[in-house]
XYZ file of C-alpha atoms in Angstrom:
176
model
C -0.138 -0.270 -0.031
C 0.984 3.743 -0.677
C -0.299 7.222 0.920
C -2.425 7.115 -2.280
C -4.471 4.237 -0.963
C -5.730 6.346 1.780
C -8.348 7.589 -0.472
C -10.225 4.427 -1.037
C -9.268 2.452 2.349
C -9.255 5.294 5.009
C -8.766 3.950 8.036
C -8.632 0.419 7.402
C -4.578 1.039 6.278
C -4.281 3.302 9.529
C -1.093 1.489 10.714
C 1.852 1.709 13.093
C 4.089 2.712 11.075
C 1.974 4.985 9.081
C 1.581 3.659 5.320
C 3.604 6.438 3.239
C 4.547 7.439 0.138
C 5.517 4.458 -2.914
C 8.686 5.849 -3.017
C 9.162 5.050 0.887
C 7.294 1.592 0.005
C 9.932 0.894 -2.546
C 12.939 2.434 0.079
C 11.701 -0.378 2.672
C 12.059 -3.233 0.008
C 15.573 -2.252 -1.025
C 16.475 -2.254 2.984
C 15.043 -5.752 2.800
C 17.056 -7.055 -0.045
C 20.023 -5.378 0.591
C 20.316 -6.694 4.505
C 19.534 -3.605 6.557
C 16.254 -4.997 7.431
C 16.422 -8.704 8.559
C 13.005 -10.100 8.774
C 9.585 -9.895 7.497
C 6.854 -10.331 9.528
C 3.259 -8.633 10.157
C 1.807 -7.210 13.268
C -1.477 -8.924 12.654
C -3.916 -6.979 14.458
C -7.503 -7.768 13.605
C -9.565 -4.723 14.895
C -13.287 -4.980 14.194
C -14.954 -3.230 11.045
C -17.111 -1.114 13.914
C -13.682 0.307 15.344
C -11.946 0.595 12.111
C -15.009 2.697 11.000
C -14.540 5.573 13.785
C -13.254 8.732 13.091
C -9.111 8.685 12.345
C -8.288 9.837 15.681
C -10.568 7.265 17.398
C -9.505 4.464 14.936
C -7.139 2.026 16.414
C -3.846 1.415 14.113
C -3.338 -1.803 12.637
C -4.948 -4.575 10.528
C -5.781 -8.050 9.766
C -2.691 -9.098 7.759
C -1.257 -12.360 8.221
C -3.756 -14.366 6.252
C -2.679 -12.598 3.205
C 1.176 -11.967 3.945
C 2.648 -14.505 2.022
C 0.305 -13.917 -0.927
C 1.618 -10.686 -1.229
C 5.091 -11.317 -1.149
C 4.400 -13.894 -3.884
C 3.325 -11.090 -5.841
C 6.371 -9.104 -5.247
C 8.297 -12.544 -6.187
C 6.468 -12.544 -9.764
C 7.074 -9.210 -10.329
C 10.768 -9.637 -10.130
C 11.165 -7.340 -6.739
C 12.577 -10.473 -4.679
C 13.376 -14.128 -5.488
C 11.936 -16.925 -3.842
C 15.138 -17.527 -1.815
C 15.248 -13.819 -0.269
C 11.219 -14.365 0.711
C 12.573 -17.987 2.560
C 15.422 -16.118 3.883
C 13.237 -13.078 5.482
C 10.138 -14.860 6.457
C 11.621 -18.160 7.833
C 15.456 -18.763 8.137
C 16.363 -15.602 9.793
C 13.431 -15.392 12.035
C 14.594 -18.998 13.683
C 17.966 -17.698 13.469
C 17.548 -14.210 14.739
C 15.501 -15.618 17.997
C 17.170 -18.911 18.328
C 13.905 -20.834 17.813
C 15.398 -24.217 17.929
C 14.344 -26.851 15.037
C 12.063 -24.323 13.030
C 12.688 -22.033 9.923
C 14.398 -24.783 7.759
C 13.183 -27.951 6.160
C 16.005 -30.422 7.704
C 15.872 -33.846 9.045
C 14.554 -33.499 12.674
C 12.982 -30.062 12.284
C 9.297 -29.430 12.588
C 7.406 -29.133 9.562
C 6.274 -25.972 9.308
C 5.270 -25.646 5.442
C 2.785 -23.359 3.350
C 2.004 -25.621 -0.136
C 1.265 -22.690 -3.087
C -0.340 -22.924 -6.421
C 1.950 -20.280 -7.580
C -0.186 -20.342 -10.713
C -4.039 -19.897 -9.532
C -4.949 -16.353 -8.810
C -6.885 -16.086 -5.481
C -9.242 -13.172 -5.067
C -10.023 -11.978 -1.534
C -13.818 -11.853 -0.597
C -15.603 -11.388 2.373
C -16.521 -15.147 2.223
C -12.791 -16.336 2.363
C -11.716 -14.248 4.963
C -10.873 -16.445 8.153
C -9.853 -13.466 10.516
C -12.751 -13.294 13.138
C -12.574 -9.495 12.405
C -14.405 -10.234 9.053
C -12.538 -7.593 6.590
C -9.197 -7.432 5.153
C -7.594 -4.366 3.514
C -6.942 -6.642 0.206
C -10.746 -7.401 -0.198
C -11.449 -7.640 -4.087
C -7.857 -7.862 -4.483
C -6.869 -10.832 -6.424
C -3.330 -12.301 -5.764
C -1.361 -14.537 -8.669
C -1.143 -17.438 -6.121
C -3.426 -19.714 -3.958
C -2.375 -21.037 -0.689
C -3.496 -24.612 -1.092
C -2.176 -26.331 2.579
C -0.391 -25.374 5.460
C 1.013 -27.577 8.135
C 1.975 -26.599 11.109
C 4.364 -28.938 13.563
C 3.918 -31.471 10.881
C 0.127 -31.463 11.198
C -2.584 -30.233 8.256
C -3.251 -26.809 9.800
C -5.458 -25.641 6.808
C -6.529 -26.872 3.632
C -9.584 -26.714 0.905
C -9.956 -22.635 2.153
C -10.467 -24.012 5.995
C -8.328 -23.986 8.990
C -8.326 -27.342 10.370
C -8.989 -27.970 14.211
C -6.503 -30.306 15.178
C -4.453 -28.702 17.825
C -1.335 -28.649 15.659
C 0.501 -25.901 17.268
C 3.860 -27.035 19.328
C 5.478 -25.190 21.806
C 8.505 -23.102 20.078
C 11.742 -23.724 22.157
C 14.395 -21.015 22.230
């Protein structure tokens, strides 16, 4: 997003730090790619539609971003703005290294299988019906991503498939 999106998205992209110009957005991406920024993550803050619909000064900052973060990054990969390897390094490997998380962040024998299986050639349009966050909205609503998340495994167990979260108790405690 950039400051130009405030016209249509308003408080729904009111975040901290604030969404700024396209040049600022591009500079952040450059800082990610040249190593000044080590990790890509999202601050998932799923405020309700009603909370975000208040006046600007009353509306809380933050948004429900975790569901579509990977797809947004994969769009950057498809656009040639980063490589798939850079994306994996910044979202998985560096997180495990920085926080010294044991047996996570890599596909290795003996490590927990935290994996996402993606169809890189199947477009996915965000609609109210496929938003999984309990807040029921997304700043990406009506946006079509170039890729679709097919399955997610957490700690080796299927946690997401067929557009639905599987209630299987798949989480395991992280060890540092």
